[in-house]
Amino acid sequence: MDRTVRTVEDVLALLDGLFASESEAGRLATGDGKDFWDRFYTDRPRPVPFFVSKPDENLAAYLDQGLIAPGRALDLGCGAGRNALYLASRGFEVNAVDLSPVAVAWGEDRAHEAGADVRFLCGDAFALPAAELSGPYDLVVDSGCFHHLPPHRRVSYLALLDRVLAPGGHLALTCFAGEQGMGSDLADADLYRQRDLQGGLAYTPESLRWIFSDLVEVQLRRMREEPPESALFGVTFLWTALFRRSAAASGDVRPVHDFA
């Protein structure tokens, strides 16, 4: 008789196991799991759009428009570090975390080549000790991590934000919009019935506003297309969102709805 559930974390771990591949051998696997992402990032020359060392166009726009300012930043699911390196170049003190040691090693190589000062961490952001992701962070950047999480890990995600995001701090989020085959529209319950995350979850603006309703919406729009010669990364099948954590000293920010 196997009784493994006593705490909320036990429940989350149990649900993680529903999406664990055979290669994971029953280990905790949020999203597609470490083994998947290690294989994904091994072939560096592969023509994957976000393998380019370019920052997201919306992230650059937030800085250029004065919506965010340099401070302490956390890049969740940093991959090969393209946004982390950009933030460091713009004066941020950057911590970057990814589940895949292969991705982190690539990011460290890029940082060394660029002479950028980025502190890379390897591991599950929900399981790393508080001393490793101590916060507070003025900016949390997530370009493609959130949409690879199973629904129950949104609870962990929001708890992490609550712990590490500074009052008045911002979340810059980029996730699948469900177009061009990027992101599944399956209902949360059906994902558990099929035990398959479908390569990532699509979101609507309404669902993002509901999930992050404890934060103040600053801007939510579609990512703008960037041509190959651009210094920025931009594709139209992604939503970009900037949310702010309320603070007594923060001024009122009017939401901007731009779905062009």
Short mmCIF file of C-alpha atoms in Angstrom, two decimals:
data_model
loop_
_atom_site.label_atom_id
_atom_site.label_comp_id
_atom_site.label_asym_id
_atom_site.label_seq_id
_atom_site.Cartn_x
_atom_site.Cartn_y
_atom_site.Cartn_z
CA MET A 1 0.00 0.00 0.00
CA ASP A 2 1.58 3.25 -1.20
CA ARG A 3 0.46 6.47 0.48
CA THR A 4 2.59 9.39 -0.74
CA VAL A 5 0.42 12.49 -0.31
CA ARG A 6 0.52 14.55 2.86
CA THR A 7 1.26 18.11 1.71
CA VAL A 8 0.35 20.37 -1.20
CA GLU A 9 3.83 19.80 -2.60
CA ASP A 10 3.17 16.04 -2.50
CA VAL A 11 0.06 16.63 -4.63
CA LEU A 12 2.01 18.75 -7.11
CA ALA A 13 4.74 16.11 -7.34
CA LEU A 14 2.11 13.41 -7.91
CA LEU A 15 0.63 15.42 -10.77
CA ASP A 16 4.11 16.05 -12.20
CA GLY A 17 4.46 12.31 -12.52
CA LEU A 18 1.52 12.15 -14.93
CA PHE A 19 3.63 14.00 -17.48
CA ALA A 20 6.94 12.24 -16.78
CA SER A 21 8.36 10.47 -19.82
CA GLU A 22 9.89 7.02 -19.62
CA SER A 23 13.33 8.58 -19.89
CA GLU A 24 12.59 10.57 -16.74
CA ALA A 25 12.10 7.27 -14.86
CA GLY A 26 9.49 8.78 -12.58
CA ARG A 27 11.51 11.84 -11.60
CA LEU A 28 9.80 15.20 -11.22
CA ALA A 29 9.21 16.61 -14.66
CA THR A 30 7.64 20.04 -15.03
CA GLY A 31 6.99 20.91 -18.63
CA ASP A 32 8.79 18.61 -21.04
CA GLY A 33 11.48 17.67 -18.53
CA LYS A 34 15.24 18.11 -18.29
CA ASP A 35 16.10 15.26 -20.68
CA PHE A 36 13.97 16.76 -23.44
CA TRP A 37 15.56 20.18 -23.14
CA ASP A 38 19.08 18.77 -22.90
CA ARG A 39 18.53 17.05 -26.26
CA PHE A 40 16.87 20.17 -27.65
CA TYR A 41 19.82 22.46 -26.87
CA THR A 42 22.61 20.05 -27.81
CA ASP A 43 22.63 20.96 -31.52
CA ARG A 44 23.57 24.64 -31.32
CA PRO A 45 23.70 25.32 -35.11
CA ARG A 46 20.14 24.01 -35.58
CA PRO A 47 17.90 26.69 -37.19
CA VAL A 48 15.61 27.22 -34.20
CA PRO A 49 14.24 30.79 -34.23
CA PHE A 50 15.02 31.54 -30.58
CA PHE A 51 18.53 30.07 -30.73
CA VAL A 52 19.68 33.43 -32.14
CA SER A 53 21.43 35.67 -29.65
CA LYS A 54 18.81 38.42 -29.88
CA PRO A 55 16.52 39.78 -27.15
CA ASP A 56 12.73 39.79 -27.43
CA GLU A 57 11.50 42.92 -29.18
CA ASN A 58 9.00 43.65 -26.41
CA LEU A 59 11.69 43.52 -23.74
CA ALA A 60 13.74 46.11 -25.63
CA ALA A 61 10.60 48.20 -26.11
CA TYR A 62 9.81 48.20 -22.38
CA LEU A 63 13.22 49.68 -21.68
CA ASP A 64 13.13 52.14 -24.55
CA GLN A 65 9.67 53.35 -23.48
CA GLY A 66 10.70 53.71 -19.85
CA LEU A 67 8.22 51.08 -18.63
CA ILE A 68 11.01 49.27 -16.78
CA ALA A 69 14.37 50.45 -15.48
CA PRO A 70 17.64 48.66 -14.63
CA GLY A 71 17.72 46.79 -11.34
CA ARG A 72 17.86 43.16 -10.23
CA ALA A 73 16.45 40.74 -12.82
CA LEU A 74 15.58 37.05 -12.88
CA ASP A 75 15.31 35.25 -16.23
CA LEU A 76 13.12 32.14 -15.75
CA GLY A 77 13.74 29.36 -18.26
CA CYS A 78 16.60 31.37 -19.69
CA GLY A 79 17.67 28.82 -22.32
CA ALA A 80 20.90 29.95 -23.94
CA GLY A 81 20.68 33.31 -22.23
CA ARG A 82 19.79 35.71 -25.03
CA ASN A 83 17.52 37.91 -22.88
CA ALA A 84 19.76 37.61 -19.83
CA LEU A 85 22.77 38.88 -21.78
CA TYR A 86 20.73 41.77 -23.17
CA LEU A 87 19.56 42.83 -19.73
CA ALA A 88 23.13 42.70 -18.42
CA SER A 89 24.19 44.95 -21.32
CA ARG A 90 21.47 47.43 -20.27
CA GLY A 91 22.71 47.67 -16.69
CA PHE A 92 20.74 44.96 -14.89
CA GLU A 93 22.15 42.61 -12.26
CA VAL A 94 20.96 39.32 -13.75
CA ASN A 95 20.27 35.87 -12.35
CA ALA A 96 19.24 33.33 -15.00
CA VAL A 97 17.86 29.85 -14.31
CA ASP A 98 17.08 26.89 -16.54
CA LEU A 99 16.23 23.24 -16.00
CA SER A 100 18.73 22.10 -18.64
CA PRO A 101 22.48 22.03 -17.88
CA VAL A 102 23.13 21.95 -21.64
CA ALA A 103 21.25 25.23 -22.09
CA VAL A 104 22.97 26.80 -19.08
CA ALA A 105 26.40 25.80 -20.40
CA TRP A 106 25.58 27.49 -23.71
CA GLY A 107 24.45 30.61 -21.89
CA GLU A 108 27.65 30.68 -19.86
CA ASP A 109 29.70 30.36 -23.07
CA ARG A 110 27.82 33.27 -24.61
CA ALA A 111 28.28 35.39 -21.49
CA HIS A 112 32.01 34.67 -21.47
CA GLU A 113 32.31 35.60 -25.14
CA ALA A 114 30.37 38.83 -24.61
CA GLY A 115 32.11 39.72 -21.35
CA ALA A 116 28.69 39.83 -19.69
CA ASP A 117 28.22 39.39 -15.96
CA VAL A 118 25.29 36.98 -15.58
CA ARG A 119 24.83 34.53 -12.71
CA PHE A 120 23.49 31.30 -14.22
CA LEU A 121 21.71 28.69 -12.10
CA CYS A 122 20.78 25.18 -13.20
CA GLY A 123 17.68 23.51 -11.77
CA ASP A 124 13.94 23.62 -11.33
CA ALA A 125 13.10 27.15 -10.21
CA PHE A 126 10.34 25.77 -7.99
CA ALA A 127 12.74 23.43 -6.18
CA LEU A 128 15.85 25.61 -5.84
CA PRO A 129 16.57 26.73 -2.27
CA ALA A 130 15.36 30.21 -1.36
CA ALA A 131 18.99 31.19 -0.85
CA GLU A 132 19.62 30.57 -4.56
CA LEU A 133 16.63 32.63 -5.77
CA SER A 134 16.43 34.97 -2.84
CA GLY A 135 15.03 38.06 -4.50
CA PRO A 136 13.71 40.58 -4.37
CA TYR A 137 13.87 41.06 -8.13
CA ASP A 138 12.76 44.27 -9.82
CA LEU A 139 12.10 42.33 -13.02
CA VAL A 140 11.21 38.71 -13.70
CA VAL A 141 11.50 37.76 -17.38
CA ASP A 142 9.85 34.65 -18.79
CA SER A 143 10.17 34.07 -22.51
CA GLY A 144 8.76 30.59 -23.10
CA CYS A 145 8.88 28.93 -19.67
CA PHE A 146 5.31 29.50 -18.50
CA HIS A 147 3.62 27.91 -21.52
CA HIS A 148 5.55 24.66 -20.99
CA LEU A 149 4.26 24.19 -17.44
CA PRO A 150 1.42 21.78 -16.65
CA PRO A 151 -1.64 23.55 -15.21
CA HIS A 152 -0.99 22.61 -11.58
CA ARG A 153 2.43 24.26 -11.69
CA ARG A 154 0.81 27.65 -12.20
CA VAL A 155 0.26 27.44 -8.45
CA SER A 156 4.01 27.06 -7.92
CA TYR A 157 4.71 29.81 -10.47
CA LEU A 158 2.48 32.34 -8.73
CA ALA A 159 3.94 31.38 -5.35
CA LEU A 160 7.44 31.95 -6.71
CA LEU A 161 6.46 35.39 -8.03
CA ASP A 162 4.89 36.24 -4.69
CA ARG A 163 8.15 35.35 -2.96
CA VAL A 164 10.74 36.91 -5.26
CA LEU A 165 9.09 39.82 -7.11
CA ALA A 166 9.75 43.14 -5.40
CA PRO A 167 6.89 45.52 -4.60
CA GLY A 168 6.53 47.65 -7.71
CA GLY A 169 8.49 45.04 -9.68
CA HIS A 170 7.50 43.76 -13.12
CA LEU A 171 6.85 40.43 -14.81
CA ALA A 172 7.67 40.41 -18.53
CA LEU A 173 5.98 37.34 -20.00
CA THR A 174 6.01 35.85 -23.49
CA CYS A 175 3.84 32.82 -24.30
CA PHE A 176 2.07 30.91 -27.08
CA ALA A 177 -0.97 32.53 -28.67
CA GLY A 178 -2.19 29.30 -30.27
CA GLU A 179 -1.58 30.28 -33.88
CA GLN A 180 0.54 28.64 -36.59
CA GLY A 181 0.40 25.40 -34.62
CA MET A 182 2.23 26.91 -31.66
CA GLY A 183 0.48 25.94 -28.44
CA SER A 184 -2.35 23.58 -27.59
CA ASP A 185 -5.91 24.82 -27.04
CA LEU A 186 -6.88 21.70 -25.06
CA ALA A 187 -8.69 22.38 -21.79
CA ASP A 188 -6.68 21.86 -18.62
CA ALA A 189 -8.66 18.75 -17.65
CA ASP A 190 -8.06 17.15 -21.06
CA LEU A 191 -4.30 17.57 -20.68
CA TYR A 192 -4.46 15.34 -17.61
CA ARG A 193 -6.70 12.81 -19.36
CA GLN A 194 -4.19 12.54 -22.21
CA ARG A 195 -1.11 12.93 -19.98
CA ASP A 196 0.44 15.05 -22.69
CA LEU A 197 1.33 18.75 -22.71
CA GLN A 198 1.07 18.86 -26.51
CA GLY A 199 4.40 20.69 -26.87
CA GLY A 200 3.19 23.70 -24.89
CA LEU A 201 -0.05 25.44 -23.92
CA ALA A 202 -1.72 28.32 -25.72
CA TYR A 203 -3.26 31.19 -23.78
CA THR A 204 -5.71 33.95 -24.54
CA PRO A 205 -5.41 37.52 -23.26
CA GLU A 206 -8.39 36.84 -20.99
CA SER A 207 -6.79 33.73 -19.47
CA LEU A 208 -3.54 35.59 -18.83
CA ARG A 209 -5.39 38.44 -17.15
CA TRP A 210 -7.25 35.95 -14.95
CA ILE A 211 -4.15 33.96 -13.96
CA PHE A 212 -2.16 37.09 -13.15
CA SER A 213 -5.08 39.04 -11.69
CA ASP A 214 -3.11 39.80 -8.52
CA LEU A 215 -0.78 41.92 -10.65
CA VAL A 216 -1.47 45.18 -12.48
CA GLU A 217 -1.58 44.91 -16.25
CA VAL A 218 0.72 47.45 -17.90
CA GLN A 219 0.66 46.13 -21.45
CA LEU A 220 -0.61 43.03 -23.25
CA ARG A 221 -0.16 42.68 -26.98
CA ARG A 222 0.96 40.38 -29.74
CA MET A 223 4.72 40.15 -30.32
CA ARG A 224 5.73 42.11 -33.38
CA GLU A 225 7.39 40.40 -36.34
CA GLU A 226 11.07 41.23 -36.73
CA PRO A 227 12.94 40.67 -40.02
CA PRO A 228 16.00 38.39 -40.08
CA GLU A 229 18.37 41.37 -40.23
CA SER A 230 16.88 42.91 -37.07
CA ALA A 231 18.87 42.98 -33.86
CA LEU A 232 15.70 41.87 -32.05
CA PHE A 233 13.67 38.65 -31.93
CA GLY A 234 10.00 38.86 -32.86
CA VAL A 235 7.35 36.41 -34.11
CA THR A 236 3.61 36.94 -34.24
CA PHE A 237 2.45 33.63 -32.70
CA LEU A 238 3.35 34.85 -29.21
CA TRP A 239 1.62 37.10 -26.69
CA THR A 240 3.76 39.55 -24.78
CA ALA A 241 2.61 40.90 -21.44
CA LEU A 242 4.02 43.25 -18.84
CA PHE A 243 2.51 43.05 -15.35
CA ARG A 244 3.45 45.06 -12.27
CA ARG A 245 3.24 44.12 -8.63
CA SER A 246 1.39 46.76 -6.67
CA ALA A 247 3.26 48.90 -4.18
CA ALA A 248 2.16 51.83 -2.02
CA ALA A 249 4.76 54.05 -3.65
CA SER A 250 3.89 53.01 -7.20
CA GLY A 251 2.02 55.37 -9.44
CA ASP A 252 -1.12 54.29 -11.28
CA VAL A 253 -0.35 52.69 -14.65
CA ARG A 254 -3.17 52.63 -17.18
CA PRO A 255 -3.45 49.27 -19.05
CA VAL A 256 -2.55 49.30 -22.72
CA HIS A 257 -4.53 46.89 -24.93
CA ASP A 258 -2.83 46.48 -28.29
CA PHE A 259 -3.67 43.33 -30.22
CA ALA A 260 -2.27 44.43 -33.55
#
